[in-house]
Amino acid sequence: MRKYRLLTPLFGAALLLTVPAAAAALDKAVAAAVADKSRLADNRKLDEGRHPADVLAFAQVKRGSTVADLLAGNGYYSEMLADLVGPKGTVIPMNPPRFHKAETWATIAKAYPNMAPMVRPVNTIVLAPKSVDMIFTHLVYHDLYWQSEKFEFPRVDVDAMVANWFSAVRPGGSVIVVDHVGPAGDTRELVEKLHRIDPAKVRADMERAGFVFDGDSDALRIAADDHSKNVFDPAIRGKTDRFMMRFKKPA
């Protein structure tokens, strides 16, 4: 049970009713989003290794909110986020052209009309000031330190991008970062070699931009994972040690 301090008998009684009720409502909404049969079959196949219920419960997505899904790929989380924000909310899946499959997204858009895809080169993925309630990133934050001529992914100015996030998130809004745990060291070198990132580096980036650390979760941690292995190694792919962090923009 969640812990809280009772300020007055009446206020405490209200909390006893509302806190568990809110948590139960969120759990029910998350379960419905994961179970939604409108999701792409290929996305649903990834559920066992990704544990979406744990991730979405941690994210605390609110109905009616606007959520930007960074480097959304084929919409694995975009679909579930669209369910959680509901018809009055909006999900903005953000992809560079090289990673945007038009046919896939046309299918997703039919099932989830509250999508507003943004397809731009990564260095021009910029959000308007105070335009979103949440920025959601799943296994992609490390890619901000990656670059590839083959995949048309240029070097990113990470500080500039995170500064844009701080401008874009409304006061009290949040950024969710889920990624593969990596060792300390030169971040760009480690990302190129392993596609992992040191959680301390992520926190430093976010706090430097003005965000406040708002908690983490061990739900995806796997102690047996070898942090020196590339996440695409067949022996560990889909079974890596992952961290979850939530950051808030001060209200």
Short mmCIF file of C-alpha atoms in Angstrom, two decimals:
data_model
loop_
_atom_site.label_atom_id
_atom_site.label_comp_id
_atom_site.label_asym_id
_atom_site.label_seq_id
_atom_site.Cartn_x
_atom_site.Cartn_y
_atom_site.Cartn_z
CA MET A 1 0.00 0.00 0.00
CA ARG A 2 1.19 3.51 -0.74
CA LYS A 3 2.39 5.50 2.27
CA TYR A 4 1.23 9.01 3.04
CA ARG A 5 0.92 11.30 6.04
CA LEU A 6 -2.55 11.99 7.46
CA LEU A 7 -2.99 15.74 7.97
CA THR A 8 -6.44 15.68 9.56
CA PRO A 9 -8.84 12.82 10.34
CA LEU A 10 -11.26 13.89 7.60
CA PHE A 11 -8.55 14.64 5.03
CA GLY A 12 -6.86 11.36 5.90
CA ALA A 13 -10.08 9.46 5.38
CA ALA A 14 -10.42 11.06 1.96
CA LEU A 15 -6.89 10.00 1.07
CA LEU A 16 -7.59 6.43 2.13
CA LEU A 17 -10.38 6.39 -0.44
CA THR A 18 -8.87 8.39 -3.28
CA VAL A 19 -5.24 7.19 -3.45
CA PRO A 20 -6.00 3.45 -3.80
CA ALA A 21 -8.97 4.26 -6.06
CA ALA A 22 -6.78 6.36 -8.38
CA ALA A 23 -4.13 3.64 -8.50
CA ALA A 24 -6.74 1.00 -9.25
CA ALA A 25 -8.23 3.13 -12.04
CA LEU A 26 -4.79 3.60 -13.59
CA ASP A 27 -4.04 -0.13 -13.38
CA LYS A 28 -7.37 -0.90 -15.08
CA ALA A 29 -6.72 1.62 -17.86
CA VAL A 30 -3.21 0.27 -18.43
CA ALA A 31 -4.45 -3.32 -18.58
CA ALA A 32 -7.09 -2.31 -21.14
CA ALA A 33 -4.50 -0.49 -23.27
CA VAL A 34 -2.18 -3.51 -23.30
CA ALA A 35 -5.06 -5.87 -24.13
CA ASP A 36 -6.44 -3.65 -26.91
CA LYS A 37 -6.86 -5.87 -29.99
CA SER A 38 -6.54 -2.83 -32.27
CA ARG A 39 -2.79 -2.87 -31.65
CA LEU A 40 -0.63 -4.18 -34.48
CA ALA A 41 0.00 -7.92 -34.19
CA ASP A 42 3.76 -7.41 -34.60
CA ASN A 43 3.73 -4.96 -31.69
CA ARG A 44 1.76 -7.29 -29.42
CA LYS A 45 4.38 -10.01 -29.97
CA LEU A 46 6.92 -7.83 -28.12
CA ASP A 47 4.92 -7.59 -24.89
CA GLU A 48 6.58 -10.46 -23.05
CA GLY A 49 10.03 -8.88 -23.17
CA ARG A 50 8.96 -5.25 -22.80
CA HIS A 51 6.56 -5.49 -19.83
CA PRO A 52 4.39 -2.58 -21.03
CA ALA A 53 2.06 -2.66 -18.02
CA ASP A 54 4.97 -1.92 -15.67
CA VAL A 55 6.25 0.88 -17.90
CA LEU A 56 2.88 2.57 -18.42
CA ALA A 57 1.93 2.35 -14.75
CA PHE A 58 5.23 4.05 -13.89
CA ALA A 59 4.68 6.75 -16.54
CA GLN A 60 1.36 7.82 -14.92
CA VAL A 61 -0.23 8.94 -18.19
CA LYS A 62 -3.31 11.12 -17.62
CA ARG A 63 -6.46 11.03 -19.68
CA GLY A 64 -6.86 14.04 -21.93
CA SER A 65 -3.13 14.81 -21.98
CA THR A 66 -0.81 15.39 -24.93
CA VAL A 67 2.10 12.94 -25.09
CA ALA A 68 5.07 13.09 -27.48
CA ASP A 69 6.57 9.66 -28.22
CA LEU A 70 10.20 10.17 -29.22
CA LEU A 71 11.53 7.92 -32.03
CA ALA A 72 8.30 5.97 -31.95
CA GLY A 73 9.37 3.44 -34.58
CA ASN A 74 6.37 1.29 -35.51
CA GLY A 75 4.23 2.73 -32.74
CA TYR A 76 4.67 0.06 -30.09
CA TYR A 77 3.98 2.49 -27.25
CA SER A 78 2.14 5.09 -29.31
CA GLU A 79 -0.85 2.78 -29.67
CA MET A 80 -1.15 2.16 -25.92
CA LEU A 81 -0.52 5.80 -25.09
CA ALA A 82 -3.36 6.72 -27.45
CA ASP A 83 -5.70 4.49 -25.45
CA LEU A 84 -4.58 6.02 -22.16
CA VAL A 85 -4.95 9.67 -23.18
CA GLY A 86 -8.36 8.94 -24.68
CA PRO A 87 -10.26 10.72 -27.47
CA LYS A 88 -9.70 14.17 -25.95
CA GLY A 89 -5.95 13.59 -25.69
CA THR A 90 -3.28 13.49 -28.38
CA VAL A 91 -0.23 11.34 -29.03
CA ILE A 92 2.57 12.78 -31.18
CA PRO A 93 4.73 9.93 -32.53
CA MET A 94 8.02 11.50 -33.65
CA ASN A 95 10.20 9.74 -36.24
CA PRO A 96 12.88 10.66 -38.76
CA PRO A 97 11.79 9.84 -42.37
CA ARG A 98 14.19 6.87 -42.51
CA PHE A 99 12.32 5.16 -39.67
CA HIS A 100 8.76 6.12 -40.62
CA LYS A 101 6.88 3.38 -42.48
CA ALA A 102 3.95 5.12 -44.13
CA GLU A 103 1.83 1.98 -44.59
CA THR A 104 2.28 0.97 -40.96
CA TRP A 105 1.31 4.39 -39.70
CA ALA A 106 -1.70 4.55 -42.03
CA THR A 107 -2.97 1.36 -40.39
CA ILE A 108 -2.32 2.74 -36.90
CA ALA A 109 -4.07 6.04 -37.71
CA LYS A 110 -7.27 4.20 -38.69
CA ALA A 111 -7.41 2.53 -35.29
CA TYR A 112 -6.23 5.53 -33.27
CA PRO A 113 -7.51 8.84 -34.70
CA ASN A 114 -5.98 10.82 -31.82
CA MET A 115 -2.50 10.46 -33.37
CA ALA A 116 -0.62 13.44 -34.81
CA PRO A 117 2.62 12.01 -36.29
CA MET A 118 5.64 14.26 -36.68
CA VAL A 119 8.03 13.07 -39.40
CA ARG A 120 11.18 15.15 -39.57
CA PRO A 121 14.97 14.72 -39.61
CA VAL A 122 16.03 14.07 -36.02
CA ASN A 123 17.76 17.43 -35.61
CA THR A 124 14.57 19.24 -36.54
CA ILE A 125 12.25 17.35 -34.20
CA VAL A 126 11.28 20.41 -32.20
CA LEU A 127 8.17 20.92 -30.09
CA ALA A 128 6.42 24.24 -29.52
CA PRO A 129 6.65 25.85 -26.06
CA LYS A 130 4.23 24.43 -23.47
CA SER A 131 2.65 22.14 -26.08
CA VAL A 132 2.85 18.74 -24.35
CA ASP A 133 2.18 17.21 -20.95
CA MET A 134 4.66 14.37 -21.34
CA ILE A 135 7.59 13.29 -23.47
CA PHE A 136 7.90 9.51 -23.53
CA THR A 137 11.13 7.77 -24.55
CA HIS A 138 11.52 3.99 -24.68
CA LEU A 139 14.93 2.44 -25.45
CA VAL A 140 15.87 5.45 -27.57
CA TYR A 141 17.41 8.10 -25.31
CA HIS A 142 20.84 6.58 -25.96
CA ASP A 143 20.28 7.17 -29.70
CA LEU A 144 20.64 10.90 -29.08
CA TYR A 145 24.35 10.08 -28.68
CA TRP A 146 24.46 7.87 -31.78
CA GLN A 147 25.08 8.81 -35.38
CA SER A 148 25.01 6.76 -38.55
CA GLU A 149 25.49 7.70 -42.18
CA LYS A 150 24.00 4.35 -43.20
CA PHE A 151 20.78 5.01 -41.32
CA GLU A 152 20.72 8.74 -42.12
CA PHE A 153 20.94 9.63 -38.44
CA PRO A 154 23.16 12.70 -37.91
CA ARG A 155 24.94 13.81 -34.76
CA VAL A 156 22.46 15.33 -32.32
CA ASP A 157 23.05 18.33 -30.09
CA VAL A 158 21.70 16.61 -26.97
CA ASP A 159 21.71 19.69 -24.75
CA ALA A 160 19.76 21.65 -27.36
CA MET A 161 17.20 18.88 -27.74
CA VAL A 162 16.65 18.44 -24.00
CA ALA A 163 16.42 22.24 -23.63
CA ASN A 164 13.61 22.15 -26.20
CA TRP A 165 11.89 19.46 -24.14
CA PHE A 166 12.03 21.70 -21.08
CA SER A 167 10.43 24.50 -23.08
CA ALA A 168 7.83 22.17 -24.59
CA VAL A 169 6.62 20.43 -21.43
CA ARG A 170 3.94 22.31 -19.54
CA PRO A 171 4.66 23.15 -15.88
CA GLY A 172 4.09 20.03 -13.80
CA GLY A 173 4.53 17.81 -16.85
CA SER A 174 7.01 14.99 -17.15
CA VAL A 175 9.60 13.15 -19.22
CA ILE A 176 9.81 9.36 -19.04
CA VAL A 177 13.10 7.66 -19.91
CA VAL A 178 13.37 3.88 -20.24
CA ASP A 179 16.65 2.54 -21.59
CA HIS A 180 19.28 -0.18 -21.51
CA VAL A 181 21.67 0.15 -18.55
CA GLY A 182 25.22 0.87 -19.65
CA PRO A 183 28.56 1.39 -17.92
CA ALA A 184 30.19 4.72 -17.18
CA GLY A 185 32.57 6.10 -19.79
CA ASP A 186 32.58 8.13 -23.00
CA THR A 187 28.87 8.18 -23.83
CA ARG A 188 29.12 8.42 -27.61
CA GLU A 189 31.75 5.70 -27.76
CA LEU A 190 29.70 3.38 -25.52
CA VAL A 191 26.49 3.99 -27.46
CA GLU A 192 28.21 3.23 -30.75
CA LYS A 193 29.62 0.00 -29.32
CA LEU A 194 26.81 -1.23 -27.06
CA HIS A 195 23.62 0.85 -27.63
CA ARG A 196 23.44 1.35 -23.86
CA ILE A 197 23.73 4.41 -21.63
CA ASP A 198 24.78 5.12 -18.07
CA PRO A 199 21.64 6.12 -16.10
CA ALA A 200 23.71 8.78 -14.31
CA LYS A 201 24.37 10.46 -17.67
CA VAL A 202 20.66 10.66 -18.43
CA ARG A 203 19.90 12.17 -15.05
CA ALA A 204 22.70 14.72 -15.43
CA ASP A 205 21.40 15.76 -18.87
CA MET A 206 17.87 16.19 -17.61
CA GLU A 207 18.75 18.08 -14.45
CA ARG A 208 21.10 20.38 -16.36
CA ALA A 209 18.11 21.39 -18.51
CA GLY A 210 16.02 22.20 -15.44
CA PHE A 211 14.02 19.01 -14.91
CA VAL A 212 13.67 17.56 -11.41
CA PHE A 213 14.19 13.85 -10.77
CA ASP A 214 10.80 12.42 -9.75
CA GLY A 215 11.57 8.75 -9.19
CA ASP A 216 12.70 5.52 -10.77
CA SER A 217 11.70 1.87 -10.85
CA ASP A 218 13.51 -1.47 -10.69
CA ALA A 219 10.68 -3.32 -12.46
CA LEU A 220 12.81 -3.93 -15.57
CA ARG A 221 16.13 -4.53 -13.86
CA ILE A 222 17.94 -7.81 -14.65
CA ALA A 223 20.97 -8.32 -12.43
CA ALA A 224 22.39 -11.11 -14.59
CA ASP A 225 22.70 -8.91 -17.68
CA ASP A 226 26.27 -8.32 -18.88
CA HIS A 227 26.54 -4.55 -19.42
CA SER A 228 29.55 -5.06 -21.67
CA LYS A 229 27.44 -6.80 -24.35
CA ASN A 230 25.73 -5.08 -27.25
CA VAL A 231 21.95 -5.08 -26.75
CA PHE A 232 21.52 -6.68 -30.19
CA ASP A 233 23.59 -9.72 -29.17
CA PRO A 234 21.23 -12.68 -29.78
CA ALA A 235 22.07 -14.07 -26.33
CA ILE A 236 20.55 -11.06 -24.55
CA ARG A 237 18.35 -9.27 -27.06
CA GLY A 238 15.02 -8.47 -25.41
CA LYS A 239 16.40 -9.49 -22.02
CA THR A 240 18.62 -6.56 -21.10
CA ASP A 241 18.88 -4.76 -17.78
CA ARG A 242 16.78 -1.59 -18.13
CA PHE A 243 16.16 1.47 -16.00
CA MET A 244 13.08 3.66 -15.75
CA MET A 245 13.24 7.30 -14.67
CA ARG A 246 10.63 10.02 -14.40
CA PHE A 247 11.51 13.72 -14.48
CA LYS A 248 9.20 16.65 -13.75
CA LYS A 249 9.17 20.22 -14.93
CA PRO A 250 8.59 22.38 -11.85
CA ALA A 251 5.05 23.75 -11.65
#
